[in-house]
Coordinates of N, CA and C in Angstrom, one line a residue:
M27 N -82.7 -31.6 25.4 CA -82.7 -30.6 25.3 C -82.3 -29.2 24.6
E28 N -82.2 -28.8 23.8 CA -81.2 -27.2 23.6 C -81.1 -26.9 23.9
S29 N -80.2 -25.7 24.6 CA -79.1 -24.4 24.7 C -80.3 -23.2 24.9
S30 N -80.0 -22.5 26.2 CA -80.9 -21.6 26.2 C -80.3 -20.6 25.6
R31 N -79.6 -20.5 23.9 CA -80.2 -20.0 23.2 C -80.2 -20.8 22.1
E32 N -82.1 -21.0 22.3 CA -82.5 -21.6 21.3 C -83.4 -21.0 20.1
F33 N -82.3 -21.5 18.8 CA -83.3 -20.6 17.7 C -84.6 -20.9 17.6
N34 N -85.3 -19.7 17.8 CA -87.2 -20.1 17.7 C -86.9 -19.2 16.7
F35 N -87.1 -20.4 14.6 CA -87.2 -19.4 13.3 C -88.1 -18.0 13.6
N36 N -87.8 -17.3 13.5 CA -88.5 -16.3 13.0 C -87.8 -15.1 11.7
A37 N -89.1 -15.0 11.2 CA -89.0 -15.0 9.2 C -89.2 -13.0 9.5
A38 N -89.0 -12.4 11.3 CA -88.9 -11.2 10.9 C -87.2 -10.5 11.1
F39 N -86.1 -11.5 10.9 CA -85.5 -11.6 11.4 C -85.1 -11.6 9.3
L40 N -85.2 -12.3 8.9 CA -85.6 -12.1 7.2 C -85.5 -11.2 6.7
E41 N -86.6 -9.9 7.1 CA -87.6 -8.8 7.0 C -86.3 -7.3 7.2
L42 N -85.3 -8.0 7.5 CA -84.1 -7.0 7.6 C -83.0 -7.2 7.0
S43 N -82.9 -7.9 6.0 CA -82.3 -7.4 4.6 C -81.0 -7.4 5.2
R44 N -80.2 -7.4 6.0 CA -78.8 -8.1 7.2 C -78.5 -9.1 7.0
I45 N -76.9 -9.2 7.1 CA -76.5 -10.1 6.8 C -76.1 -11.0 8.1
E46 N -75.7 -9.9 8.6 CA -75.4 -10.3 10.3 C -75.8 -11.5 10.9
E47 N -77.1 -10.6 10.4 CA -78.0 -11.9 11.4 C -77.3 -14.0 11.3
L48 N -78.4 -13.8 9.4 CA -77.8 -15.1 9.1 C -76.6 -15.5 9.7
D49 N -75.1 -14.9 9.4 CA -73.8 -15.0 10.2 C -73.9 -15.3 11.2
S50 N -74.1 -14.6 12.5 CA -74.0 -15.3 14.0 C -75.5 -17.0 14.1
L51 N -76.3 -17.0 13.2 CA -76.7 -19.0 13.5 C -75.4 -19.3 13.0
K52 N -75.9 -20.2 14.3 CA -75.4 -21.9 13.9 C -75.8 -23.1 12.7
K53 N -74.2 -23.2 12.2 CA -74.9 -24.4 11.4 C -76.5 -25.2 11.4
S54 N -76.4 -25.1 12.8 CA -78.0 -26.1 13.0 C -78.9 -25.0 12.8
E55 N -79.0 -24.7 12.8 CA -79.8 -22.9 13.3 C -80.4 -22.8 11.8
I56 N -79.0 -22.4 11.0 CA -78.9 -22.5 9.3 C -80.5 -23.3 9.1
V57 N -80.0 -24.9 8.9 CA -79.7 -26.0 8.4 C -81.9 -26.3 9.5
K58 N -82.3 -25.3 9.9 CA -83.4 -24.4 10.3 C -84.1 -24.4 9.5
V59 N -83.6 -23.4 9.4 CA -84.1 -22.5 8.4 C -83.9 -22.6 6.7
A60 N -83.2 -23.4 6.4 CA -83.1 -24.1 4.9 C -83.9 -25.5 5.4
K61 N -84.3 -26.6 6.5 CA -85.2 -27.2 5.4 C -87.0 -26.3 6.3
H62 N -87.2 -25.4 6.0 CA -88.2 -25.1 6.5 C -88.6 -24.0 5.1
Y63 N -87.8 -23.6 4.5 CA -87.8 -22.8 3.0 C -87.6 -24.3 1.9
G64 N -87.4 -25.5 2.5 CA -87.7 -26.5 1.8 C -86.3 -26.9 0.4
I65 N -85.6 -26.1 1.0 CA -84.3 -26.1 0.3 C -83.2 -27.3 0.6
E66 N -82.7 -27.9 -0.6 CA -82.3 -29.4 -0.5 C -80.3 -28.6 -0.1
F67 N -80.5 -29.8 0.7 CA -78.2 -29.5 1.0 C -78.6 -30.9 1.6
Q68 N -77.2 -31.5 1.2 CA -76.4 -32.3 1.8 C -75.4 -32.4 3.2
P69 N -76.0 -32.8 3.6 CA -76.3 -32.4 5.7 C -74.0 -32.4 5.8
L70 N -73.5 -33.4 4.9 CA -72.1 -32.4 5.5 C -71.7 -31.3 4.8
M71 N -72.3 -30.8 4.1 CA -72.3 -29.6 3.8 C -71.6 -28.5 4.4
R72 N -70.5 -27.5 4.3 CA -70.1 -27.2 5.2 C -70.8 -25.5 5.5
K73 N -70.7 -25.1 6.7 CA -71.8 -23.9 7.2 C -72.0 -22.7 6.5
D74 N -70.9 -22.4 5.7 CA -70.8 -21.8 4.9 C -71.5 -22.1 3.4
E75 N -71.5 -23.1 3.0 CA -72.0 -23.8 1.9 C -73.8 -23.4 2.0
I76 N -74.5 -24.1 3.2 CA -76.2 -24.3 3.6 C -76.5 -23.2 3.3
K77 N -75.2 -21.6 4.5 CA -75.7 -20.3 3.9 C -76.1 -19.9 3.0
R78 N -75.3 -20.5 1.9 CA -75.0 -19.7 0.5 C -76.2 -20.4 -0.4
Y79 N -76.7 -21.2 -0.5 CA -77.9 -21.5 -0.8 C -79.2 -21.1 0.1
V80 N -78.7 -20.5 1.3 CA -80.3 -20.2 1.5 C -80.5 -19.4 1.6
L81 N -79.4 -18.2 0.9 CA -79.8 -17.1 0.8 C -80.0 -16.8 -0.6
E82 N -79.5 -17.6 -1.8 CA -79.3 -17.6 -2.9 C -81.0 -17.7 -2.9
Y83 N -81.8 -18.6 -2.5 CA -82.9 -19.0 -1.8 C -83.6 -17.6 -1.7
L84 N -83.6 -17.2 -1.0 CA -84.1 -15.7 0.2 C -84.2 -15.1 -1.3
V85 N -83.0 -14.5 -1.5 CA -82.6 -13.7 -3.0 C -83.8 -13.9 -4.3
D86 N -84.1 -14.7 -4.9 CA -84.5 -15.7 -5.7 C -86.5 -15.4 -5.3
E87 N -85.8 -15.8 -4.3 CA -87.8 -15.4 -3.7 C -88.0 -14.1 -3.8
S88 N -88.1 -12.9 -3.2 CA -87.3 -12.0 -3.1 C -87.6 -11.2 -2.2
I89 N -87.1 -12.7 -0.9 CA -87.0 -12.0 0.7 C -86.2 -10.9 1.1
L90 N -84.7 -11.3 0.8 CA -83.6 -11.2 0.0 C -83.4 -10.0 -0.7
P91 N -82.4 -8.7 -0.7 CA -82.3 -7.8 -2.1 C -81.4 -8.8 -2.3
S92 N -81.0 -8.3 -3.9 CA -79.4 -9.1 -4.6 C -78.0 -8.7 -3.8
T93 N -78.1 -8.2 -3.4 CA -77.1 -7.2 -2.1 C -76.8 -7.2 -2.0
V94 N -77.7 -8.6 -0.6 CA -76.8 -8.6 -0.1 C -76.3 -10.5 -0.5
L95 N -77.0 -10.9 -1.7 CA -75.7 -11.8 -1.9 C -74.8 -11.7 -2.5
E96 N -75.1 -10.3 -2.8 CA -73.1 -9.7 -3.4 C -72.4 -9.8 -2.3
T97 N -72.5 -9.2 -1.5 CA -71.7 -8.8 0.0 C -71.8 -10.1 0.7
A98 N -72.4 -10.7 0.7 CA -72.3 -11.6 1.5 C -71.3 -13.8 0.9
I99 N -71.9 -13.4 -0.5 CA -70.9 -14.3 -1.4 C -69.7 -13.7 -1.6
T100 N -69.7 -12.9 -1.7 CA -67.8 -12.3 -2.7 C -66.7 -13.1 -1.6
V101 N -67.3 -11.9 0.0 CA -66.5 -11.9 0.7 C -65.8 -13.0 0.8
P102 N -66.5 -14.5 1.3 CA -65.9 -15.6 1.8 C -65.5 -16.4 0.9
T103 N -65.7 -16.2 -1.1 CA -64.8 -16.2 -1.4 C -63.6 -15.9 -1.3
D104 N -63.2 -14.9 -1.2 CA -62.2 -14.2 -0.9 C -61.4 -14.5 -0.6
N105 N -62.2 -14.8 0.9 CA -61.1 -15.1 2.0 C -61.4 -16.7 1.7
T106 N -61.7 -17.7 1.1 CA -61.3 -18.9 0.9 C -60.3 -19.6 0.2
F107 N -60.1 -18.0 -1.4 CA -59.5 -17.9 -2.1 C -57.6 -18.1 -1.9
E108 N -58.0 -17.2 -1.0 CA -56.8 -16.6 0.2 C -56.7 -17.4 1.2
L109 N -57.1 -18.3 1.9 CA -56.7 -19.0 2.2 C -56.2 -20.2 1.4
K110 N -56.6 -20.7 0.0 CA -56.8 -21.7 -0.6 C -54.7 -22.1 -0.7
R111 N -54.6 -20.3 -1.6 CA -53.8 -19.3 -1.7 C -52.9 -19.2 -0.7
L112 N -52.8 -19.6 0.3 CA -51.8 -19.3 1.8 C -51.1 -20.6 1.9
E113 N -52.4 -22.2 1.1 CA -51.7 -23.3 2.7 C -50.7 -23.4 1.4
M114 N -51.8 -23.7 -0.1 CA -50.2 -24.3 -1.0 C -49.5 -23.9 -0.7
E115 N -49.2 -22.2 -0.8 CA -47.7 -21.7 -0.2 C -47.2 -22.6 0.6
M116 N -47.5 -22.7 1.7 CA -47.3 -23.2 2.7 C -46.6 -24.7 2.4
N117 N -47.6 -25.4 2.0 CA -46.8 -26.9 1.2 C -46.6 -26.9 0.1
K118 N -45.8 -25.8 -0.1 CA -45.0 -25.7 -1.5 C -43.7 -25.6 -0.7
E119 N -43.2 -24.6 0.3 CA -42.9 -24.6 1.1 C -41.9 -26.4 2.1
I120 N -42.4 -25.9 2.2 CA -42.3 -28.1 3.3 C -42.5 -28.6 2.5
R121 N -42.6 -28.7 1.0 CA -41.7 -29.9 0.2 C -40.6 -29.5 -0.3
L122 N -40.4 -27.9 -0.6 CA -38.9 -27.3 -0.5 C -38.0 -27.7 0.1
K123 N -38.7 -27.1 1.6 CA -37.5 -27.6 2.7 C -37.1 -29.0 2.9
E124 N -38.2 -30.3 2.2 CA -38.6 -31.2 2.2 C -37.5 -31.9 1.2
M125 N -37.6 -31.3 -0.1 CA -36.3 -31.4 -1.3 C -34.6 -31.3 -0.5
E126 N -35.1 -30.1 0.1 CA -33.4 -29.6 0.2 C -32.7 -29.9 1.5
R127 N -33.7 -30.8 2.6 CA -33.2 -32.5 3.3 C -32.4 -33.4 3.3
E128 N -33.4 -34.0 1.6 CA -33.5 -35.2 1.0 C -31.7 -35.1 0.0
R129 N -31.5 -33.9 -0.1 CA -30.0 -33.1 -0.5 C -29.7 -33.3 -0.6
E130 N -29.9 -32.3 1.0 CA -28.6 -32.3 2.5 C -28.0 -34.2 2.6
K131 N -29.1 -35.0 2.2 CA -28.7 -35.9 3.2 C -28.0 -36.9 2.0
E132 N -28.1 -37.3 1.6 CA -27.3 -37.5 -0.6 C -26.2 -36.8 -0.6
E133 N -25.8 -35.2 -0.2 CA -24.5 -35.1 -0.3 C -23.7 -35.6 1.0
R134 N -24.4 -35.8 2.1 CA -23.5 -35.7 3.6 C -22.9 -37.6 2.8
E135 N -23.7 -38.3 2.6 CA -24.2 -39.6 2.3 C -23.0 -40.2 1.1
I136 N -22.6 -38.9 -0.1 CA -21.5 -39.3 -1.0 C -20.2 -38.7 0.0
Q137 N -20.6 -37.4 0.7 CA -18.9 -36.9 1.0 C -18.3 -38.3 2.3
M138 N -19.3 -38.7 2.8 CA -18.5 -40.1 3.6 C -18.6 -41.3 2.7
Q139 N -19.1 -41.7 1.8 CA -18.9 -42.7 0.8 C -17.2 -42.5 0.2
R140 N -16.5 -40.9 -0.1 CA -15.9 -41.2 -0.9 C -14.4 -40.8 0.1
E141 N -14.8 -40.6 1.9 CA -14.1 -40.5 2.7 C -13.9 -41.9 2.7
K142 N -14.9 -42.9 3.0 CA -14.0 -44.2 2.9 C -13.4 -45.0 2.3
E143 N -14.1 -44.8 0.5 CA -13.1 -45.0 -0.3 C -12.2 -44.3 -0.1
A144 N -11.2 -43.5 0.5 CA -10.0 -42.4 0.4 C -8.7 -43.5 1.1
R145 N -10.1 -43.7 2.5 CA -8.7 -44.1 3.4 C -9.0 -46.0 3.3
E146 N -10.1 -46.2 2.7 CA -9.5 -47.4 2.4 C -8.5 -47.6 1.4
H147 N -8.7 -46.2 -0.3 CA -7.8 -46.5 -0.4 C -6.2 -46.4 0.1
E148 N -5.8 -46.1 1.4 CA -4.6 -45.6 2.1 C -4.0 -46.7 3.2
F149 N -5.9 -47.2 3.7 CA -5.3 -48.5 3.7 C -4.6 -49.9 3.0
R150 N -4.9 -49.9 1.3 CA -4.6 -50.6 1.2 C -2.7 -50.1 0.5
L151 N -2.8 -48.8 0.3 CA -1.6 -48.1 -0.2 C 0.2 -48.5 0.9
K152 N -0.4 -48.5 2.2 CA -0.1 -49.1 4.0 C 0.5 -50.6 3.3
Q153 N -0.7 -51.0 3.2 CA -0.4 -52.8 3.3 C 0.3 -52.9 2.0
L154 N 0.4 -52.8 0.6 CA 1.7 -52.5 0.3 C 3.0 -51.8 0.0
E155 N 2.8 -50.9 0.9 CA 4.1 -50.7 1.6 C 4.9 -51.7 2.2
L156 N 4.0 -51.7 3.2 CA 4.7 -52.6 4.3 C 4.0 -54.1 4.3
G157 N 4.0 -55.0 2.3 CA 4.5 -55.5 2.2 C 5.8 -55.7 1.2
S158 N 6.0 -55.1 0.9 CA 7.3 -54.5 -0.2 C 8.6 -54.8 0.9

């Protein structure tokens, strides 16, 4: 049994040329619209991708004006690029911090090795002094 907010396909909402109505639908509801029009898509596609296919079809069939498509597609794409840029920037910062930590670790190990060698050298000198 579906929820009380069950989506009833109603072509009237498509006549409105308001993309907000399509934006408010859940993925399963957009899938119903796509199937109603025979639009092919991969089930694993994201909601935005399926919505884009539906919008392109509705514009191609002159059900919605092309301005709806331009508005609906450019905004999410811009957001997607911005999110991807931020993700890449964050990954770069993480890699730089990891590299910095690794460099500091190597420097500490080198310093510890030098100190160990210096103590061993000092110990050998004292042994030589005591042995003579």
